PDB file of C-alpha atoms in Angstrom:
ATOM      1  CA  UNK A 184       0.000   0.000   0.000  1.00  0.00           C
ATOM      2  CA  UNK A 185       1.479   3.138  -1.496  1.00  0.00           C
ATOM      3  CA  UNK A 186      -0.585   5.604   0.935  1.00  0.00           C
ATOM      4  CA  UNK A 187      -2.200   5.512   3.949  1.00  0.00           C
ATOM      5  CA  UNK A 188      -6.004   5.919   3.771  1.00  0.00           C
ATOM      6  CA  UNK A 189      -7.080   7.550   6.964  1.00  0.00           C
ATOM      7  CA  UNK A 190      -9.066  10.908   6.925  1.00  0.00           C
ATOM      8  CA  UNK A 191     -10.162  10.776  10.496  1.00  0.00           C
ATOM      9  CA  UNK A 192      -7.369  11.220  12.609  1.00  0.00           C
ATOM     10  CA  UNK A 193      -7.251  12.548  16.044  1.00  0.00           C
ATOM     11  CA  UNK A 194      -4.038  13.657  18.137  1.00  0.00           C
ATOM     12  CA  UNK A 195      -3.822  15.100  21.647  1.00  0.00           C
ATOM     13  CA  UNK A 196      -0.945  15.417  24.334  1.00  0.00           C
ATOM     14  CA  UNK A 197       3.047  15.586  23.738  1.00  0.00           C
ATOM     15  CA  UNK A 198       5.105  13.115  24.345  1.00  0.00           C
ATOM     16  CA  UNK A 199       6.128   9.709  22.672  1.00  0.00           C
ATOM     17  CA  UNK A 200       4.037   8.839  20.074  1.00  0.00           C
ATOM     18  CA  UNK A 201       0.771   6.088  21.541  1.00  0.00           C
ATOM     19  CA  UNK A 202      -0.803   4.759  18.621  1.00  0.00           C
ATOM     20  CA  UNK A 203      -4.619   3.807  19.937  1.00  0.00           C
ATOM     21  CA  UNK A 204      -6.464   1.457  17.620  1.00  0.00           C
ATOM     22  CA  UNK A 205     -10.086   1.054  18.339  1.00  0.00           C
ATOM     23  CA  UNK A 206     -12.794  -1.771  18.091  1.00  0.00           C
ATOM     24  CA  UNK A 207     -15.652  -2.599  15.730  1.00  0.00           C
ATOM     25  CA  UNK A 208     -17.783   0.124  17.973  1.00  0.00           C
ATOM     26  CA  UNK A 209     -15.788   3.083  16.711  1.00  0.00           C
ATOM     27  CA  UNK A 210     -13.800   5.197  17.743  1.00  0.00           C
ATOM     28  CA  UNK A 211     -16.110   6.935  20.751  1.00  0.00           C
ATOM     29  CA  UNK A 212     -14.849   3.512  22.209  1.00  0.00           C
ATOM     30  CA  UNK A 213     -11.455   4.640  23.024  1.00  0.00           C
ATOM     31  CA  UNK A 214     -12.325   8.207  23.851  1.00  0.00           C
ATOM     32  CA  UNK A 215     -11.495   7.453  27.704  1.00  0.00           C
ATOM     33  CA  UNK A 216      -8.363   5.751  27.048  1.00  0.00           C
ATOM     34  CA  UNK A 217      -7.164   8.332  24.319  1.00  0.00           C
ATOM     35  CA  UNK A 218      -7.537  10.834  27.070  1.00  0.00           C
ATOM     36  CA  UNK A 219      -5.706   9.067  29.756  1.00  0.00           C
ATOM     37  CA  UNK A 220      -3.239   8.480  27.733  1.00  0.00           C
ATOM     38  CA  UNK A 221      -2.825  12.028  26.156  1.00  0.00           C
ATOM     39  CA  UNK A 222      -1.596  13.018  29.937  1.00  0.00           C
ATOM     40  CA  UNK A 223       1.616  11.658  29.658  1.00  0.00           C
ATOM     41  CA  UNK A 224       2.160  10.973  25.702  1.00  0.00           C
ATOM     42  CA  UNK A 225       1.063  12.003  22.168  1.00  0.00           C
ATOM     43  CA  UNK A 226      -1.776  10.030  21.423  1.00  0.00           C
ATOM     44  CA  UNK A 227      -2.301   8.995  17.631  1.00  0.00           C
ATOM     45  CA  UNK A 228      -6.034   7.757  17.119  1.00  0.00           C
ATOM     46  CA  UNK A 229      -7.111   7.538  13.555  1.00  0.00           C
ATOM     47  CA  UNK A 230     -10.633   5.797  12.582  1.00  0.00           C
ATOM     48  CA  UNK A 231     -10.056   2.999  10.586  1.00  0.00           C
ATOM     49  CA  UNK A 232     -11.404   3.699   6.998  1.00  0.00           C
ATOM     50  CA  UNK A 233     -15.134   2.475   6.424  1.00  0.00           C
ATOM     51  CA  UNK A 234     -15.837   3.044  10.281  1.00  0.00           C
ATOM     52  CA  UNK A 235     -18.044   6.670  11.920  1.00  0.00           C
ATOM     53  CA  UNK A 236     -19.102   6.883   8.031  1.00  0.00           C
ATOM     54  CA  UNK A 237     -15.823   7.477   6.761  1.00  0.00           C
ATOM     55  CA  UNK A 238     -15.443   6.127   3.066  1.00  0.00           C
ATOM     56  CA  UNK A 239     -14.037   2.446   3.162  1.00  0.00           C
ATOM     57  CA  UNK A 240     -11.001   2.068   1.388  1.00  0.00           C
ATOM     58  CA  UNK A 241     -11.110  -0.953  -1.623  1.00  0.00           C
ATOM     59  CA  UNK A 242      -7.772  -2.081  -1.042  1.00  0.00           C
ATOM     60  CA  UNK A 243      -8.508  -2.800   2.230  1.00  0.00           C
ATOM     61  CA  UNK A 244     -10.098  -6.211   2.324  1.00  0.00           C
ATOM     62  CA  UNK A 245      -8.239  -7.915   5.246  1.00  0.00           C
ATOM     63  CA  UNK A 246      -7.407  -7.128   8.645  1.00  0.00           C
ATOM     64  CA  UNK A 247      -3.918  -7.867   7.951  1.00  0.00           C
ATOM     65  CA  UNK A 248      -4.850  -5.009   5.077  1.00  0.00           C
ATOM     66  CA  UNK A 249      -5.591  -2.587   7.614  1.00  0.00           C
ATOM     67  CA  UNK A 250      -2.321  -3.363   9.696  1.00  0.00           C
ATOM     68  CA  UNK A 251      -0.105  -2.946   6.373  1.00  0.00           C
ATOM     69  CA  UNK A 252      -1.848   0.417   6.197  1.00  0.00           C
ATOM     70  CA  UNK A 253      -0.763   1.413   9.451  1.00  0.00           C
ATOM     71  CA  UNK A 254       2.143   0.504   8.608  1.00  0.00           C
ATOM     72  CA  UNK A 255       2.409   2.919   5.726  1.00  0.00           C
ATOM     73  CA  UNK A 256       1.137   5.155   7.916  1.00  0.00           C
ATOM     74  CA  UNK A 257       4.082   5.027  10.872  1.00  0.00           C
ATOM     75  CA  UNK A 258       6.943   5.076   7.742  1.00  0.00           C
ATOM     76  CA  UNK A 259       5.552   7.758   5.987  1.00  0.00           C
ATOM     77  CA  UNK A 260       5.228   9.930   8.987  1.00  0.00           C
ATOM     78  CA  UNK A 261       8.675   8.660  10.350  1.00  0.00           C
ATOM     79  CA  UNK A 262       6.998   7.872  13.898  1.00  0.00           C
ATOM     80  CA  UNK A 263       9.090   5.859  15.855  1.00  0.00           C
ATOM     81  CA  UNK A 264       9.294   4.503  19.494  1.00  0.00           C
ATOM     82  CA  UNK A 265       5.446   4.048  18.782  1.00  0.00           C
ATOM     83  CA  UNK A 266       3.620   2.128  21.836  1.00  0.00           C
ATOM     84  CA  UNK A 267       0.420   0.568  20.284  1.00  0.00           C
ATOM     85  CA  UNK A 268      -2.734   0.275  22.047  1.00  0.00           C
ATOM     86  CA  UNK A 269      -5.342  -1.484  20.427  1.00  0.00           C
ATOM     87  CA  UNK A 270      -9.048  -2.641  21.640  1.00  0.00           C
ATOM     88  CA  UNK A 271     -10.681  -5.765  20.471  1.00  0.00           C
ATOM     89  CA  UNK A 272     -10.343  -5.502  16.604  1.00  0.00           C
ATOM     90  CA  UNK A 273      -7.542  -3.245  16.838  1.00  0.00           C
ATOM     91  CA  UNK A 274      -5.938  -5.851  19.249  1.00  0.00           C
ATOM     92  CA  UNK A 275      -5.939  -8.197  16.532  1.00  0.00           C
ATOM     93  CA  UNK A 276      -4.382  -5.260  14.015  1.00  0.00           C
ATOM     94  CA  UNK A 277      -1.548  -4.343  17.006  1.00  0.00           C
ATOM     95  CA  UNK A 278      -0.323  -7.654  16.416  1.00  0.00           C
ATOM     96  CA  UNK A 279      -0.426  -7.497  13.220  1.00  0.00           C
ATOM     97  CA  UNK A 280       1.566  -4.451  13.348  1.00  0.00           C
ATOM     98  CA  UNK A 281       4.430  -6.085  15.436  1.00  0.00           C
ATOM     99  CA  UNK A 282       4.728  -8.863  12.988  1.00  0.00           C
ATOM    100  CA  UNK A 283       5.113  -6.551   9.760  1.00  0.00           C
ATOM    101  CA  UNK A 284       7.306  -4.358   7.928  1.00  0.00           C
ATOM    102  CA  UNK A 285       7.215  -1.274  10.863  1.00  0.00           C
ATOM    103  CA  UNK A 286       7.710  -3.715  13.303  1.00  0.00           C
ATOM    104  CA  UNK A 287      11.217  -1.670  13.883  1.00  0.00           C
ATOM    105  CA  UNK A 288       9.401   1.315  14.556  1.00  0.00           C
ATOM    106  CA  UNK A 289       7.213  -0.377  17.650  1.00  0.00           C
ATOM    107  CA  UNK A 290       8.306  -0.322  21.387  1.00  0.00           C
ATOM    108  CA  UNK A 291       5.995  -2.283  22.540  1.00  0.00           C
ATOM    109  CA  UNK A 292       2.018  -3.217  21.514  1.00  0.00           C
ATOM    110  CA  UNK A 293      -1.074  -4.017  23.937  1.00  0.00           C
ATOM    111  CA  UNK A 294      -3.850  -5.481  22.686  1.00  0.00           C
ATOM    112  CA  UNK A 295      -7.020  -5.432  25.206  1.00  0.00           C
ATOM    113  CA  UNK A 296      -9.672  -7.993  24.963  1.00  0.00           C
ATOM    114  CA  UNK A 297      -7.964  -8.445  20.982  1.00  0.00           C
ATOM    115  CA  UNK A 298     -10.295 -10.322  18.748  1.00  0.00           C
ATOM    116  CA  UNK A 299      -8.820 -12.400  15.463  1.00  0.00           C
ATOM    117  CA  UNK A 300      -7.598 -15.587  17.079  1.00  0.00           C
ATOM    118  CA  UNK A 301      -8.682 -19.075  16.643  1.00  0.00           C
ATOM    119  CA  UNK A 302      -8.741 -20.856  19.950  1.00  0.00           C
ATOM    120  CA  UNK A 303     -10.076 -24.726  20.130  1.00  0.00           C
ATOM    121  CA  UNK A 304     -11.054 -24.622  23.718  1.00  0.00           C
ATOM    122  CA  UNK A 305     -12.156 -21.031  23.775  1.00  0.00           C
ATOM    123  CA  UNK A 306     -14.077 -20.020  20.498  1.00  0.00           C
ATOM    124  CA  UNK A 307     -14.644 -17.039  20.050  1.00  0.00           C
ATOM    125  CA  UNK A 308     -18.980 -15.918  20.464  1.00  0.00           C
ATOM    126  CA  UNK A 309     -20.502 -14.836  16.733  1.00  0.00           C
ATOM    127  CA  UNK A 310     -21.841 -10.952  17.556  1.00  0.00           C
ATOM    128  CA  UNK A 311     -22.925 -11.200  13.746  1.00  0.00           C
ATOM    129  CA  UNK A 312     -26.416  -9.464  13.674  1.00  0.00           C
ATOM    130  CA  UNK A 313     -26.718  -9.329  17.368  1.00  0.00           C
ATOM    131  CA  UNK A 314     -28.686  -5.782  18.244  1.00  0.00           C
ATOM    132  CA  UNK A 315     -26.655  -3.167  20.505  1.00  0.00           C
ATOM    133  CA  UNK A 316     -28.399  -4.846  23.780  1.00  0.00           C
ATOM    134  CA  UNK A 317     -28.053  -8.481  22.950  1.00  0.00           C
ATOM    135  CA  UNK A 318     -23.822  -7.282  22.320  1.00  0.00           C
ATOM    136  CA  UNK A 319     -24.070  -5.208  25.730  1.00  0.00           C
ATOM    137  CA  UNK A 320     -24.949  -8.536  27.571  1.00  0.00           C
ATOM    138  CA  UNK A 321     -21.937 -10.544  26.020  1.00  0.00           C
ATOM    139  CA  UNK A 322     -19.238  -7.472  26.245  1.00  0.00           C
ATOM    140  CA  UNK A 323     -20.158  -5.964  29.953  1.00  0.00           C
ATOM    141  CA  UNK A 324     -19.904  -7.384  33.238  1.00  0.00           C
ATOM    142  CA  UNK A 325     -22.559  -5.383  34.732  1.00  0.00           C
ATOM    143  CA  UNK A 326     -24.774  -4.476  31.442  1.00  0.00           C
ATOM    144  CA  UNK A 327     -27.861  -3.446  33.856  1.00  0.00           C
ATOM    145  CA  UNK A 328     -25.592  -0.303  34.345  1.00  0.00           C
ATOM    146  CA  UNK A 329     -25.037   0.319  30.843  1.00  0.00           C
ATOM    147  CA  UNK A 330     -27.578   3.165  29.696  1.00  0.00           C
ATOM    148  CA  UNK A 331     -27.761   2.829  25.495  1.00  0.00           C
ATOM    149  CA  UNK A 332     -28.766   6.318  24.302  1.00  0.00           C
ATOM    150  CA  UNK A 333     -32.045   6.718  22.098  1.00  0.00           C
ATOM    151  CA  UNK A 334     -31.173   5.412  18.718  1.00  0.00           C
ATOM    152  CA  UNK A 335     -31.260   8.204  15.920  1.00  0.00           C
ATOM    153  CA  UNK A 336     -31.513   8.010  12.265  1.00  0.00           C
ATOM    154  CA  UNK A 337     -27.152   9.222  12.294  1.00  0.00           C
ATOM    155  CA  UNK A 338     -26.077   6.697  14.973  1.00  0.00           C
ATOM    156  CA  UNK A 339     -28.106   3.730  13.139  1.00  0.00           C
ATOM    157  CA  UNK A 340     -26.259   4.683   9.980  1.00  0.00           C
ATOM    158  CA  UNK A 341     -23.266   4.482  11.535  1.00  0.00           C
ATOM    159  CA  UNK A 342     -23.422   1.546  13.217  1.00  0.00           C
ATOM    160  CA  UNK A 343     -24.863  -0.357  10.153  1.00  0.00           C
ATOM    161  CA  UNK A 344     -21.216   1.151   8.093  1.00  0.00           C
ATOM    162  CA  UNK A 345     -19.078  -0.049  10.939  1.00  0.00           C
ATOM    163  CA  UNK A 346     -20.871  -3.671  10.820  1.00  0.00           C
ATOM    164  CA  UNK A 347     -20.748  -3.943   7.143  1.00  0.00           C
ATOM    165  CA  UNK A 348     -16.951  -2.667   7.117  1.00  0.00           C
ATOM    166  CA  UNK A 349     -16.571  -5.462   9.935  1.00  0.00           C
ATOM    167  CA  UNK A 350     -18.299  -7.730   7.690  1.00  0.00           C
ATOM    168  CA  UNK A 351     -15.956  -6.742   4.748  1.00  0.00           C
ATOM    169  CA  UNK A 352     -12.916  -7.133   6.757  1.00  0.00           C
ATOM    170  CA  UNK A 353     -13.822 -10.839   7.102  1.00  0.00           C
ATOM    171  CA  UNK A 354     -13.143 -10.129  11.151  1.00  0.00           C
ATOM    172  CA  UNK A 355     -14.038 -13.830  12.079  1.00  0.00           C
ATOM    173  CA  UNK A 356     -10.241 -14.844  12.859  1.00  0.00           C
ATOM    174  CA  UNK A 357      -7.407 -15.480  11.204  1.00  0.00           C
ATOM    175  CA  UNK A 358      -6.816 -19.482  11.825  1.00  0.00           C
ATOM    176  CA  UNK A 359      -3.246 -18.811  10.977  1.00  0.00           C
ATOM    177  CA  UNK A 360      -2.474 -15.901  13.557  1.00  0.00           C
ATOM    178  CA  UNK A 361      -1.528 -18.077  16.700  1.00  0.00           C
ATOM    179  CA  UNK A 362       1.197 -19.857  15.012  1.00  0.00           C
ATOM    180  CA  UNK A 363       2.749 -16.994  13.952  1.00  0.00           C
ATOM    181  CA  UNK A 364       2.696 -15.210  17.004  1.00  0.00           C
ATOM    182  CA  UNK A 365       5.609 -16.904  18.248  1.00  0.00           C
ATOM    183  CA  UNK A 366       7.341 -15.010  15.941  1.00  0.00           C
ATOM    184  CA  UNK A 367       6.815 -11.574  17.947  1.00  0.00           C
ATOM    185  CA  UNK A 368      10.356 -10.002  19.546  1.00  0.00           C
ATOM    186  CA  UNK A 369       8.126  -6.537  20.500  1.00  0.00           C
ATOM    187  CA  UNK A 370       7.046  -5.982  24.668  1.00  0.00           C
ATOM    188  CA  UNK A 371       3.625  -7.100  24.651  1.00  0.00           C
ATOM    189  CA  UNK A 372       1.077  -6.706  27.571  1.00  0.00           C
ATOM    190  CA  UNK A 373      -2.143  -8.249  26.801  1.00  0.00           C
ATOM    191  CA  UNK A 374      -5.033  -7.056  29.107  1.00  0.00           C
ATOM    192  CA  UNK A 375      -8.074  -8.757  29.339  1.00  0.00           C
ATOM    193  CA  UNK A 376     -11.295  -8.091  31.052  1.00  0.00           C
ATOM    194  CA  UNK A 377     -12.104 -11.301  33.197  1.00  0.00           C
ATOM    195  CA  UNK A 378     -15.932 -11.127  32.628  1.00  0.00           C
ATOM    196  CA  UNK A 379     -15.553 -10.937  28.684  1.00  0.00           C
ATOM    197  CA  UNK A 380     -18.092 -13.541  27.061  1.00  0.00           C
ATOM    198  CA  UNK A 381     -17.285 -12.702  23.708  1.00  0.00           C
ATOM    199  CA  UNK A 382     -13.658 -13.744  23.488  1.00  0.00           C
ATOM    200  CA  UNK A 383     -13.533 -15.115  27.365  1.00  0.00           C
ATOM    201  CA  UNK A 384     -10.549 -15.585  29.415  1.00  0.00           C
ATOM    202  CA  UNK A 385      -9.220 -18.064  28.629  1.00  0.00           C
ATOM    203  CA  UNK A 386      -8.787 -17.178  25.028  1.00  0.00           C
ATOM    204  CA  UNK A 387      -7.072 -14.456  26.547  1.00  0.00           C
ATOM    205  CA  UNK A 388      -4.450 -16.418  28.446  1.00  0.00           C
ATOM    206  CA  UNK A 389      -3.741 -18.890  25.177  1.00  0.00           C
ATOM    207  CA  UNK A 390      -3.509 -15.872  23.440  1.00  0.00           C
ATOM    208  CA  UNK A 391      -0.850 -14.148  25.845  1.00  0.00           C
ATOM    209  CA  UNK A 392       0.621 -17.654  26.268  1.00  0.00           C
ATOM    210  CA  UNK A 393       1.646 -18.142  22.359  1.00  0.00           C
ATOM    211  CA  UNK A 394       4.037 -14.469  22.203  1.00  0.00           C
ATOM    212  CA  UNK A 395       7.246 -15.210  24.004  1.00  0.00           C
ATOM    213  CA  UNK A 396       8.127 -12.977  27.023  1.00  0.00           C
ATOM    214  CA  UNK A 397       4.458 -11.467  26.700  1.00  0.00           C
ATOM    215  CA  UNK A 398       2.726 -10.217  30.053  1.00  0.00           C
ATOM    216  CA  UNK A 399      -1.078 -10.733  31.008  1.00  0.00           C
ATOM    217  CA  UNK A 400      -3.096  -8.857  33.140  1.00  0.00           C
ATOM    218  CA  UNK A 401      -6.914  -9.494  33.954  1.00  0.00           C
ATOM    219  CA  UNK A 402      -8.853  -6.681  34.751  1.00  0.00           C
ATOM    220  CA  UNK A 403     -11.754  -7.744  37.215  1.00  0.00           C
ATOM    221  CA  UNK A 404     -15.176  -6.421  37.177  1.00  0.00           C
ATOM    222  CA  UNK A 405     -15.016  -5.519  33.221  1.00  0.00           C
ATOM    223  CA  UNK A 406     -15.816  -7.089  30.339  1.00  0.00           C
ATOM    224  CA  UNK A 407     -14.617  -6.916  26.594  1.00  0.00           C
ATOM    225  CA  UNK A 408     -13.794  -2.810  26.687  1.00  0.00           C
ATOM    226  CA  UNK A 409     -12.350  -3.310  30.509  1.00  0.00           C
ATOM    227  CA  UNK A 410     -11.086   0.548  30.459  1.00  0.00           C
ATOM    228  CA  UNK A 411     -14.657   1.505  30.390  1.00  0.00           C
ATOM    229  CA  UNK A 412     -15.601  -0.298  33.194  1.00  0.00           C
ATOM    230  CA  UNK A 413     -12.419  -0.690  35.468  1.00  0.00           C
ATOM    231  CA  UNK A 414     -10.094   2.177  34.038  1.00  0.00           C
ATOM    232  CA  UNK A 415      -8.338   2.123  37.152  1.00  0.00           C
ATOM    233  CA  UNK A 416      -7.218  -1.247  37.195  1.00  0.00           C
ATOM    234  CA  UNK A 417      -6.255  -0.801  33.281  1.00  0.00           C
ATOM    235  CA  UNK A 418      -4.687   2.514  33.902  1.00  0.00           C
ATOM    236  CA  UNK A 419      -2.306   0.790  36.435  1.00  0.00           C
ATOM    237  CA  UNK A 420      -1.465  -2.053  34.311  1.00  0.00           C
ATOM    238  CA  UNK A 421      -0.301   0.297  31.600  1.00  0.00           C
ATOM    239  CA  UNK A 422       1.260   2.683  33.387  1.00  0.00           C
ATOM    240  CA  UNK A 423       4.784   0.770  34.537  1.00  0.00           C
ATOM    241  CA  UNK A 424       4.209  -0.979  31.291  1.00  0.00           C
ATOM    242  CA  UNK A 425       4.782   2.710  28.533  1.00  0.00           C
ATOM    243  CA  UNK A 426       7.801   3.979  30.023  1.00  0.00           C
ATOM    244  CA  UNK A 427       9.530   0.577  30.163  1.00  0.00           C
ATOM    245  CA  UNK A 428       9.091   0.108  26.726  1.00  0.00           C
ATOM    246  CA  UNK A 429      10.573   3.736  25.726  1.00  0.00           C
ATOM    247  CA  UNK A 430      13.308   2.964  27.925  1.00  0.00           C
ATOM    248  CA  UNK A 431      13.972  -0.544  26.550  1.00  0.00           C
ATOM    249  CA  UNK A 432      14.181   1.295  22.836  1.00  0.00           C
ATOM    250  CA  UNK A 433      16.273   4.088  23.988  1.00  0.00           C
ATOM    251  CA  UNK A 434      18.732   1.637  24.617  1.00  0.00           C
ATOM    252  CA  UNK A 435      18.550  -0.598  21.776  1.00  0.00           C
TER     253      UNK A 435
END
């Protein structure tokens, strides 16, 4: 990919670069870990193309598609020392990311709750065509304190683009990814909310277990977006976890 395809692209804070990759709920997913994070770094949070009814991109057809565009995307803007943080889908595309051709320019990735992986003993739940409440009672730990606002004509729209993008991304897994995993030299923390029934935990843990040296935290109380419901337990697994990683480069 000769460009990088993202007209949505948010950046707050100063600092080293925090590439945050969101889910197949958008990017108003991330918005409370894009801010945390923006205290201490610069946070890089594009949309993915196709997703809050930006125009999907045709050479985009994988996720492995996606992460080669990112990858574009860190060369061309010569980030480097990036820390990658990356939510369900964009789990799956952060490792993605540390397998490919700006793998050099990665400190260290952390997919939460990543999606994309094919384990036997721990497949993954089908959210195809599932409505926004039948989702919040697989992805929450407490979904009786999840208020869904009134649906409107815009958020229906939107939400029908990023499922058909999802759709088009063939997001199902990649039966391939966990043996190549192994494969991985990049820090990796993988964070996982214990109370997750769409990819539970312990898809998680055979997920964490297949990347050598990789560290795994459970988050309890939370489900598949744990920073939304325990931000402070995810906020202090990442925070010794960032400045090793710039450290660990700086040295390099």
């Amino acid at each position: 990919m000769t460009s990088s395809p993202f007209t949505e692209v948010s950046e707050l804070g100063a600092g080293r670069p925090v590439l945050v990759l969101h889910g197949g709920g958008g990017p108003f997913t991330t918005a409370l870990l894009v801010q945390h994070l923006a205290e201490s770094a610069r946070v890089i949070a594009p949309t993915h193309p196709g997703f809050n009814g930006t125009a999907r991109d045709p050479r985009i057809t994988t996720v492995r598609d996606l992460a080669d565009a990112y990858a574009t995307y860190l060369i061309e803007r010569d980030l480097r020392n990036v820390l990658v943080v990356g939510s369900s889908v964009g789990g799956w595309v952060a490792t993605e990311l540390a397998l490919g051709s700006a793998a050099d320019r990665i400190s260290g990735i952390v997919p939460i709750n990543a999606a994309g992986f094919e384990v036997e003993s721990h497949p993954a739940r089908d959210i195809r065509g599932m409505s926004p409440q039948e989702l919040a009672q697989y992805s929450f730990h407490d979904p009786s304190k999840l208020r869904l606002p009134p649906p409107t004509p815009e958020g229906v729209a939107i939400a029908q683009g990023n499922a058909a993008t999802l759709a088009a991304l063939s997001v199902d897994s990649d039966p391939k990814l966990m043996k190549r995993v192994h494969a991985i030299t990049i820090p990796t923390l993988v964070i996982w909310g214990e109370s997750d029934r769409i990819v539970d935990l312990g898809y998680g843990r055979a997920f964490a277990a297949a990347i050598p040296g990789s560290e795994f935290v459970h988050i309890p109380d939370s489900g598949h977006l744990p920073y939304l419901e325990n931000p402070t337990a995810v906020f202090a697994a990442l925070a010794p976890f960032s400045p090793h990683t710039q450290e660990l480069k700086s040295a390099q």
